[in-house]
PDB file of C-alpha atoms and ligand atoms in Angstrom:
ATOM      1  CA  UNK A   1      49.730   3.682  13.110  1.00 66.00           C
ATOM      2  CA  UNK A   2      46.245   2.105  12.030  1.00 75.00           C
ATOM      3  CA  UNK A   3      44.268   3.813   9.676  1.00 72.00           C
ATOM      4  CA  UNK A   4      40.727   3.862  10.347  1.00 66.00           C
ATOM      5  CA  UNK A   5      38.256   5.234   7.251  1.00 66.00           C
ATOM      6  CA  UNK A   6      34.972   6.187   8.206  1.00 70.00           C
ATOM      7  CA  UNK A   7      32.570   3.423   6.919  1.00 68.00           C
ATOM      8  CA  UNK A   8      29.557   5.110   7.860  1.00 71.00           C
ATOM      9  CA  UNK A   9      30.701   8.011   5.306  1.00 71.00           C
ATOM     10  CA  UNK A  10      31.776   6.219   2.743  1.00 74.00           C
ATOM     11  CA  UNK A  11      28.576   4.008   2.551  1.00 76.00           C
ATOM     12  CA  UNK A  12      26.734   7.122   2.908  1.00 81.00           C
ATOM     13  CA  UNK A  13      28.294   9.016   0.101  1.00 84.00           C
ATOM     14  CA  UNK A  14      27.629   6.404  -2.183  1.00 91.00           C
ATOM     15  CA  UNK A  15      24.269   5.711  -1.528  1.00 95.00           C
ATOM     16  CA  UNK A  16      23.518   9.788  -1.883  1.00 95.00           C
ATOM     17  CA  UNK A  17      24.860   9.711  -5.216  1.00 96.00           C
ATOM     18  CA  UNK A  18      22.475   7.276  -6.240  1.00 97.00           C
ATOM     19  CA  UNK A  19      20.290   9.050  -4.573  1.00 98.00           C
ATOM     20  CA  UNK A  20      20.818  12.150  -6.458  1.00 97.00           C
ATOM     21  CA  UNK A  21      20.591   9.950  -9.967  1.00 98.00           C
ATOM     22  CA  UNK A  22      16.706   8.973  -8.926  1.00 98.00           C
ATOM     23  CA  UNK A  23      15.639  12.235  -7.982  1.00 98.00           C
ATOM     24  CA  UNK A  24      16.462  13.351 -11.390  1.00 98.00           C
ATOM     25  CA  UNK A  25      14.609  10.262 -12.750  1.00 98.00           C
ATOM     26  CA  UNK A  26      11.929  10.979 -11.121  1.00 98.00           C
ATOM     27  CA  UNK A  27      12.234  14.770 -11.479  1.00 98.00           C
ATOM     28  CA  UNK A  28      12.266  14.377 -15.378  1.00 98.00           C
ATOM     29  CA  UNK A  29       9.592  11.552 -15.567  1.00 98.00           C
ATOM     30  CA  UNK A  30       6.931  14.128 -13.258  1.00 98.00           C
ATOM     31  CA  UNK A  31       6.444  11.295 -10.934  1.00 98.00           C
ATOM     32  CA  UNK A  32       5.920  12.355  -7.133  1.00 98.00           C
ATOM     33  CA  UNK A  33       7.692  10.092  -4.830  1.00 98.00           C
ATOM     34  CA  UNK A  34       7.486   9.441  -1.196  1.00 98.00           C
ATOM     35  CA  UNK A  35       9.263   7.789   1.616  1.00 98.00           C
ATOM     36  CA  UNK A  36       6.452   6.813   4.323  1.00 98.00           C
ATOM     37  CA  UNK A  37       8.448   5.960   7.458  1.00 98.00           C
ATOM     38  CA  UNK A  38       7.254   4.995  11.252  1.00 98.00           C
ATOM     39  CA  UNK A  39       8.156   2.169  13.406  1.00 98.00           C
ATOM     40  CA  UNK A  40       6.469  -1.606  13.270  1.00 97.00           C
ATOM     41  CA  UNK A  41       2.507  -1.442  13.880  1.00 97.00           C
ATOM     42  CA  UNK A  42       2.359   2.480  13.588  1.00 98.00           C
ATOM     43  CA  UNK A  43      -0.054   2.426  10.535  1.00 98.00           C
ATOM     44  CA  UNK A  44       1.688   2.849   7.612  1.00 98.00           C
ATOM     45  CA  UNK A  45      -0.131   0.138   5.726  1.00 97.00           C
ATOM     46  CA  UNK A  46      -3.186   1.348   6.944  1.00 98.00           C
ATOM     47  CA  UNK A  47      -2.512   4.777   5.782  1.00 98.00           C
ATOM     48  CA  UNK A  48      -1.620   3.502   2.207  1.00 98.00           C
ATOM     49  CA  UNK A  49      -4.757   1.207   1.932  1.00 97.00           C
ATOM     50  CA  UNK A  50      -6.932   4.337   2.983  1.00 98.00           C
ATOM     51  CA  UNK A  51      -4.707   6.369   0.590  1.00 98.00           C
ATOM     52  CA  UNK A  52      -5.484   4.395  -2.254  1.00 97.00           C
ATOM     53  CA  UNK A  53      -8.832   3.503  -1.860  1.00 97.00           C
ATOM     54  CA  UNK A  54      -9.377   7.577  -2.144  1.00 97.00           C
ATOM     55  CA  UNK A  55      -6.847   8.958  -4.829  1.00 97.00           C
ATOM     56  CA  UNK A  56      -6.648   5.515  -7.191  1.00 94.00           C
ATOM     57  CA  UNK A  57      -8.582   6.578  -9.319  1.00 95.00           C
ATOM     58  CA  UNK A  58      -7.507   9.592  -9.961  1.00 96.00           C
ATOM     59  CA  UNK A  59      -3.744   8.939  -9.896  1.00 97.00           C
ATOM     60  CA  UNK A  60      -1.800   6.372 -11.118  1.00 97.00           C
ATOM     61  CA  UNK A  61      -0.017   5.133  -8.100  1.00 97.00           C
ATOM     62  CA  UNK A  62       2.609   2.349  -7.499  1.00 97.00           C
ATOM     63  CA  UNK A  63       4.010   1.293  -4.164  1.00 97.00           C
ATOM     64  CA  UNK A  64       7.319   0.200  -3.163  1.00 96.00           C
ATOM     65  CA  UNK A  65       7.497  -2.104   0.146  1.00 96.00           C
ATOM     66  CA  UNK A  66      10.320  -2.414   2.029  1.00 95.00           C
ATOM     67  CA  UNK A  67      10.209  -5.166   4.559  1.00 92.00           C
ATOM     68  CA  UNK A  68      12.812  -7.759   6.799  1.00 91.00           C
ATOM     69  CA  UNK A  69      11.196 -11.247   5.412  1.00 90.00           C
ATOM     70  CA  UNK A  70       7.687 -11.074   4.426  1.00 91.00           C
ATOM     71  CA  UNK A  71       5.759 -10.106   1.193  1.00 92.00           C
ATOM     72  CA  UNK A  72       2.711  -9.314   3.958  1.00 94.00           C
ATOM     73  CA  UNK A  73       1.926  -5.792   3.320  1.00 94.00           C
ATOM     74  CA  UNK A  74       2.771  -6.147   0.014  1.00 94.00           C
ATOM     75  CA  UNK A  75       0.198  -8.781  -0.593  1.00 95.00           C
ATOM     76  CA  UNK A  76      -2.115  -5.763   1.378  1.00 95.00           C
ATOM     77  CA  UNK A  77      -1.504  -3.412  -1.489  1.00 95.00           C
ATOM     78  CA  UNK A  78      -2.140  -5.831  -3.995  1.00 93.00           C
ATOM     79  CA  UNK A  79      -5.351  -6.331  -3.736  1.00 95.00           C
ATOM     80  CA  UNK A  80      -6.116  -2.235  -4.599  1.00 95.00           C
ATOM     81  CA  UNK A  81      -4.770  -3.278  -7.806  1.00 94.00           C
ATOM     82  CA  UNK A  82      -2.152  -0.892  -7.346  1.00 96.00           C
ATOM     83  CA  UNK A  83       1.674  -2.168  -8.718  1.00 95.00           C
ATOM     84  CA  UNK A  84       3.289  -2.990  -5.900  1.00 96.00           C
ATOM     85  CA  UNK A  85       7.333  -3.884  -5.627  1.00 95.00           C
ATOM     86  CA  UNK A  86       8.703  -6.188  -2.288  1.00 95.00           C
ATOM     87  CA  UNK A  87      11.862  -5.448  -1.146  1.00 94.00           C
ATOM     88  CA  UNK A  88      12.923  -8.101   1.664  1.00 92.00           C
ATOM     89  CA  UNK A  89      15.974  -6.961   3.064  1.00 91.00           C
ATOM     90  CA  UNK A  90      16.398 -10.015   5.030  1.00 88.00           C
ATOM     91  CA  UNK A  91      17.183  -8.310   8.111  1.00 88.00           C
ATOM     92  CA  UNK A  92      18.259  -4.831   6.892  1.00 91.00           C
ATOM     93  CA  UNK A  93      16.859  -2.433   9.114  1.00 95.00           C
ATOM     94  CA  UNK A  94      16.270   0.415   6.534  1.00 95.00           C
ATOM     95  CA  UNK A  95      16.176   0.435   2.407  1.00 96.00           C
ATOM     96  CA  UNK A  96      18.877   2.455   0.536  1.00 96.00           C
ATOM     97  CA  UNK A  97      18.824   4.339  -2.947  1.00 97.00           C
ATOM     98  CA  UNK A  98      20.515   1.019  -4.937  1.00 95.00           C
ATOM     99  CA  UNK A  99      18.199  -1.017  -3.761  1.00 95.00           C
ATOM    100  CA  UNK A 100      15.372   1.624  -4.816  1.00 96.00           C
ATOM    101  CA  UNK A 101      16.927   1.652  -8.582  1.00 96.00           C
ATOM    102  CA  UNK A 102      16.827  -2.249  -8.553  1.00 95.00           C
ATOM    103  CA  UNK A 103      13.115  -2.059  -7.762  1.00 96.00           C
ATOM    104  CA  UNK A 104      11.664   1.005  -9.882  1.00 96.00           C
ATOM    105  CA  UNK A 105      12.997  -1.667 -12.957  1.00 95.00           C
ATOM    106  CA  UNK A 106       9.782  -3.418 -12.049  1.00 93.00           C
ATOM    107  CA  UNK A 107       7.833  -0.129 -12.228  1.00 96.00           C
ATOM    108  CA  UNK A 108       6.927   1.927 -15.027  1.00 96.00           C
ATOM    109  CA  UNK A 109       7.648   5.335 -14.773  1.00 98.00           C
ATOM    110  CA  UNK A 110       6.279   6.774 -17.540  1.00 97.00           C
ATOM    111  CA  UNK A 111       2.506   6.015 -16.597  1.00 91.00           C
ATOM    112  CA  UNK A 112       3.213   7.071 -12.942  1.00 98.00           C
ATOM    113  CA  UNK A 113       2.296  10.226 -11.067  1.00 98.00           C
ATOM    114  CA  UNK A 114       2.934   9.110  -7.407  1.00 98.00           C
ATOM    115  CA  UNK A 115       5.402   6.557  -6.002  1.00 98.00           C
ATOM    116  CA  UNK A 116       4.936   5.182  -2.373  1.00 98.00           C
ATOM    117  CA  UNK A 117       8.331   3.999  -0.347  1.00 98.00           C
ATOM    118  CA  UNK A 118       6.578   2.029   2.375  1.00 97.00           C
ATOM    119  CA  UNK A 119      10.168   2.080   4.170  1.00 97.00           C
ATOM    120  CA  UNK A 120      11.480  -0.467   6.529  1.00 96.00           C
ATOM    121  CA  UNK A 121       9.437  -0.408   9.964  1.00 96.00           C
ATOM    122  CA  UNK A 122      12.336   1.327  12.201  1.00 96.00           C
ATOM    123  CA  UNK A 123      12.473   5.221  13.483  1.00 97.00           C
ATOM    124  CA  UNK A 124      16.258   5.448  13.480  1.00 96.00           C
ATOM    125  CA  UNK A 125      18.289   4.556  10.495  1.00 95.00           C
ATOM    126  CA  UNK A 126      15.761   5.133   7.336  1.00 97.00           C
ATOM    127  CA  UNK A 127      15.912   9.146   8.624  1.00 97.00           C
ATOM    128  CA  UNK A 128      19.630   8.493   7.405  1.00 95.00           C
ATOM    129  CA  UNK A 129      19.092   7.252   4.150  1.00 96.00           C
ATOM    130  CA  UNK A 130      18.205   9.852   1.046  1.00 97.00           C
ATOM    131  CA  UNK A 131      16.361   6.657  -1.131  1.00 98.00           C
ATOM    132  CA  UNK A 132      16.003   9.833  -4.104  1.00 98.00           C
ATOM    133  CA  UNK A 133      12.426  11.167  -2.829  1.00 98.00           C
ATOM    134  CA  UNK A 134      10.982  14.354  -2.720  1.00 98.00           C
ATOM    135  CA  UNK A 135       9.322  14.128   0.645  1.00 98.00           C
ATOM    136  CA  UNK A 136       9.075  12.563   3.358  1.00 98.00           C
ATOM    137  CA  UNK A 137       6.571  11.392   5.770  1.00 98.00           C
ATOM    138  CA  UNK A 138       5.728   9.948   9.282  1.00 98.00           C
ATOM    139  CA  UNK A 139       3.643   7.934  10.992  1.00 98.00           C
ATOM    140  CA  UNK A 140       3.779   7.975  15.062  1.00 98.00           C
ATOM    141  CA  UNK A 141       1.332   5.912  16.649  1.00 98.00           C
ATOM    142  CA  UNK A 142      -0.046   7.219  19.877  1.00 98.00           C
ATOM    143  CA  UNK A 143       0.610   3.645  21.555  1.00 98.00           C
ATOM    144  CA  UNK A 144       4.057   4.685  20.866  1.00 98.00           C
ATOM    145  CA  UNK A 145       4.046   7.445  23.330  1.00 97.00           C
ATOM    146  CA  UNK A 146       4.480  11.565  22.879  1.00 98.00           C
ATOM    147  CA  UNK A 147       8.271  11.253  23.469  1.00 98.00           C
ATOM    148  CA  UNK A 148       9.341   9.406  20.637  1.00 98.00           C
ATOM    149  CA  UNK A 149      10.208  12.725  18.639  1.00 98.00           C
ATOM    150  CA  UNK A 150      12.211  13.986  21.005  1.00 98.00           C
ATOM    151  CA  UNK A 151      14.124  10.846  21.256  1.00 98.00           C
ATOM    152  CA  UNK A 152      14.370  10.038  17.423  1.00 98.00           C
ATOM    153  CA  UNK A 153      15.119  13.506  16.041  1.00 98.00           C
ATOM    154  CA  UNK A 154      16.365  13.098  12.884  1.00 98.00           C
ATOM    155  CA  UNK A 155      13.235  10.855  11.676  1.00 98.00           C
ATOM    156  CA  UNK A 156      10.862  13.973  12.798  1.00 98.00           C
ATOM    157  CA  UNK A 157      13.489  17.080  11.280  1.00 98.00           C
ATOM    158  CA  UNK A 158      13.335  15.709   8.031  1.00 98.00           C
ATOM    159  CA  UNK A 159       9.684  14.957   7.858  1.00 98.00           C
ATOM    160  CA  UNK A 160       7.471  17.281   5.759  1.00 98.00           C
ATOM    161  CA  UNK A 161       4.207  15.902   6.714  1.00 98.00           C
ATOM    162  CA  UNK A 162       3.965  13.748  10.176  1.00 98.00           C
ATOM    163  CA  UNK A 163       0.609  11.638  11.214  1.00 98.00           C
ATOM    164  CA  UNK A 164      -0.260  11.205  14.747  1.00 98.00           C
ATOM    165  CA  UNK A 165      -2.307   8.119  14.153  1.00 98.00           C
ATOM    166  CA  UNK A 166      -5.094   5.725  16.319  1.00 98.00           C
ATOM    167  CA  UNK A 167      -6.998   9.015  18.018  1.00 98.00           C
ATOM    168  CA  UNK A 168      -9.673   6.775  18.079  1.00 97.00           C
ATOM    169  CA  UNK A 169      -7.959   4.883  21.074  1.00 98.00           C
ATOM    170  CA  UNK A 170      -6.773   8.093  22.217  1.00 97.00           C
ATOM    171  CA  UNK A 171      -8.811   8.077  25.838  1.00 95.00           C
ATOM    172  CA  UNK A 172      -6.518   4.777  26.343  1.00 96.00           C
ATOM    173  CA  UNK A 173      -3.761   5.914  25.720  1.00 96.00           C
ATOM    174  CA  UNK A 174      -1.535   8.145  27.886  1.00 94.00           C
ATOM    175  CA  UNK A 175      -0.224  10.484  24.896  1.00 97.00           C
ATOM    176  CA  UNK A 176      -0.395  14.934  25.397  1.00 98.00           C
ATOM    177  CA  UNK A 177      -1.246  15.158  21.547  1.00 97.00           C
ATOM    178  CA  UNK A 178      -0.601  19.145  22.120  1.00 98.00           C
ATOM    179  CA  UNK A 179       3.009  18.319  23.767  1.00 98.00           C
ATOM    180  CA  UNK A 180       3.773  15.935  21.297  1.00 98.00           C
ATOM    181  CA  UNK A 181       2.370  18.199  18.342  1.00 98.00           C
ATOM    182  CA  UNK A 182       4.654  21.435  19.834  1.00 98.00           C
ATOM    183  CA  UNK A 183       7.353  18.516  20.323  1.00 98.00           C
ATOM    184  CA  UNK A 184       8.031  18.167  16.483  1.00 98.00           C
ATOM    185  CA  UNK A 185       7.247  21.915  15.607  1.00 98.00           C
ATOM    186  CA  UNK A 186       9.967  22.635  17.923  1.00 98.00           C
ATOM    187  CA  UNK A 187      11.944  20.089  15.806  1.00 98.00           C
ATOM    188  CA  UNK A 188      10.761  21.218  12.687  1.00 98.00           C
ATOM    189  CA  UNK A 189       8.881  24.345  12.131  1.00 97.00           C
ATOM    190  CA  UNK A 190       7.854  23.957   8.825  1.00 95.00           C
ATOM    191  CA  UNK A 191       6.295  20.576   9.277  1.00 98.00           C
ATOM    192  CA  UNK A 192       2.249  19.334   9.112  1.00 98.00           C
ATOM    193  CA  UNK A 193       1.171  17.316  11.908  1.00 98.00           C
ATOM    194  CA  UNK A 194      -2.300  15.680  11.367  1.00 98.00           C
ATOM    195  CA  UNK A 195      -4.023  13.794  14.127  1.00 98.00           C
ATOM    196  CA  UNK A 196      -5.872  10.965  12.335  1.00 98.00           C
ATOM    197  CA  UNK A 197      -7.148   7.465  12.607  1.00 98.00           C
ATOM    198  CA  UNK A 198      -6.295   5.508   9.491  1.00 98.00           C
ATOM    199  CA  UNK A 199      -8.365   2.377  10.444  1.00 97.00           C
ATOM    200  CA  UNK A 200     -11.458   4.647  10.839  1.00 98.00           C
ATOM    201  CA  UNK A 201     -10.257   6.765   7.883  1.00 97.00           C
ATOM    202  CA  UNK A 202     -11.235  10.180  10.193  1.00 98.00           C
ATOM    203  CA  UNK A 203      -8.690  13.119   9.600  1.00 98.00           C
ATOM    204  CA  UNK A 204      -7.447  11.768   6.441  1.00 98.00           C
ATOM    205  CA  UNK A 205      -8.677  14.787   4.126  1.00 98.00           C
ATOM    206  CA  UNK A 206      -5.611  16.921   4.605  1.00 98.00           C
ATOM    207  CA  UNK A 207      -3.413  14.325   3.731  1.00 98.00           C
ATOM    208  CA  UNK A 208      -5.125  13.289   0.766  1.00 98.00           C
ATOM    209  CA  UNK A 209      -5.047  16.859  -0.288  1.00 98.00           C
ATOM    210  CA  UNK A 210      -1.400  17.438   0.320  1.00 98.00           C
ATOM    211  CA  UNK A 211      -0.268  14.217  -1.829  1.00 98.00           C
ATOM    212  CA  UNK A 212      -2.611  15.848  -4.464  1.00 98.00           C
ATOM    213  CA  UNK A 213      -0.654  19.258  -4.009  1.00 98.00           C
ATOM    214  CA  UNK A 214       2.786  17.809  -4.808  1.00 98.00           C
ATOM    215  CA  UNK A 215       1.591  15.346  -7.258  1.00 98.00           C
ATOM    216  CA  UNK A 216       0.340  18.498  -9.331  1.00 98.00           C
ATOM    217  CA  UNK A 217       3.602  20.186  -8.469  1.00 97.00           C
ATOM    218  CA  UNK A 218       5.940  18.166 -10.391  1.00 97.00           C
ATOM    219  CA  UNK A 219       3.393  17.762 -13.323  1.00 92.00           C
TER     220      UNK A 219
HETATM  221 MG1   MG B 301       3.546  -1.987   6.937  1.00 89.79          MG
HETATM  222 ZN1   ZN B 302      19.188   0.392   9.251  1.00 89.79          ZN
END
């Protein structure tokens, strides 16, 4: 009889060990770090450039980018002055814990208080990856449409803070922001939804006072 091993578990396993290793890194070095998911053209970009320009100077931030080919939003962060780490996966649809331990080499640690995974651009397989973050959070474009949370659970369970972003092209757009708001509370109960327009910068203050929270919280 064949044997068949479970691939998806095995990879899995491995990469939450690694995981595990970071967190406790990053645990014992009091640095905050986040995994900012959302699919391609949902914001997240936006959301760090408007992040940075407020909290910069306050905290010492560095930013890991995780993209298929291009250093593009990379070269974005950049010009804040902020460090800023590429990952190109070269066609990997989500990053992994290793390939978070290769990059934080680039990174100091000890001057940091808050770490930014800009994850791959993708709602399905970075909600399977633990990359050794203490948070999570997401970024769902109205354009999108108000039933992506139903049909990409796992991204939206595992979220602690989730963005409902471009209200300012809300009247275009055929999205229930209500529906889709009781959508991922149904989901996840816990969770903080926050509609906001990043390229305007409107709705942004509870965000920017969350990340504040939790970087104070593992001071
Ligand atoms: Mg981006
Ligand atoms: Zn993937």
């Amino acid at each position: 009889m064949a044997v068949t091993i479970d691939v998806k578990a095995d990879i899995l396993g491995k990469n939450d060990a690694v995981a595990e290793e970071l967190r406790n890194l990053f645990k014992e070095k009091h640095v905050f770090v986040l995994d900012l998911m959302g699919s391609p053209g949902c914001g997240k970009t936006t959301l760090l450039e408007k992040t940075m320009q407020a909290l910069k100077d306050d905290i010492n931030m560095a930013v890991i980018e995780g993209d298929l080919f291009t250093s593009k939003d990379a070269d974005r962060i950049d010009r804040y002055g902020v460090p800023v780490v590429q990952i190109n996966t070269a066609g990997g649809c989500h990053l992994d814990a290793p390939m978070i331990k290769k990059a934080i080499e680039n990174i100091d640690l000890d001057k940091l208080d808050l770490l930014v995974i800009e994850n791959v651009g993708n709602l399905v397989c970075p909600a399977e990856f633990d990359i050794g973050e203490q948070k999570r959070a997401v970024v769902l474009s109205i354009t999108e449409g108000d039933d992506k949370p139903m049909k990409y659970p796992l991204m939206f369970k595992l979220a602690s803070i989730v963005l409902l972003n471009k209200t300012d092209i809300l009247k275009f757009c055929n999205f229930n922001l209500d529906g889709a708001t009781e959508d991922i509370k149904t989901l996840n109960p816990g969770v903080e939804v926050l509609p906001v327009s990043c390229s305007l910068g409107d709705g942004l203050k509870p965000w920017l006072d969350w990340l504040r929270e939790m970087v104070r919280s593992v001071k």
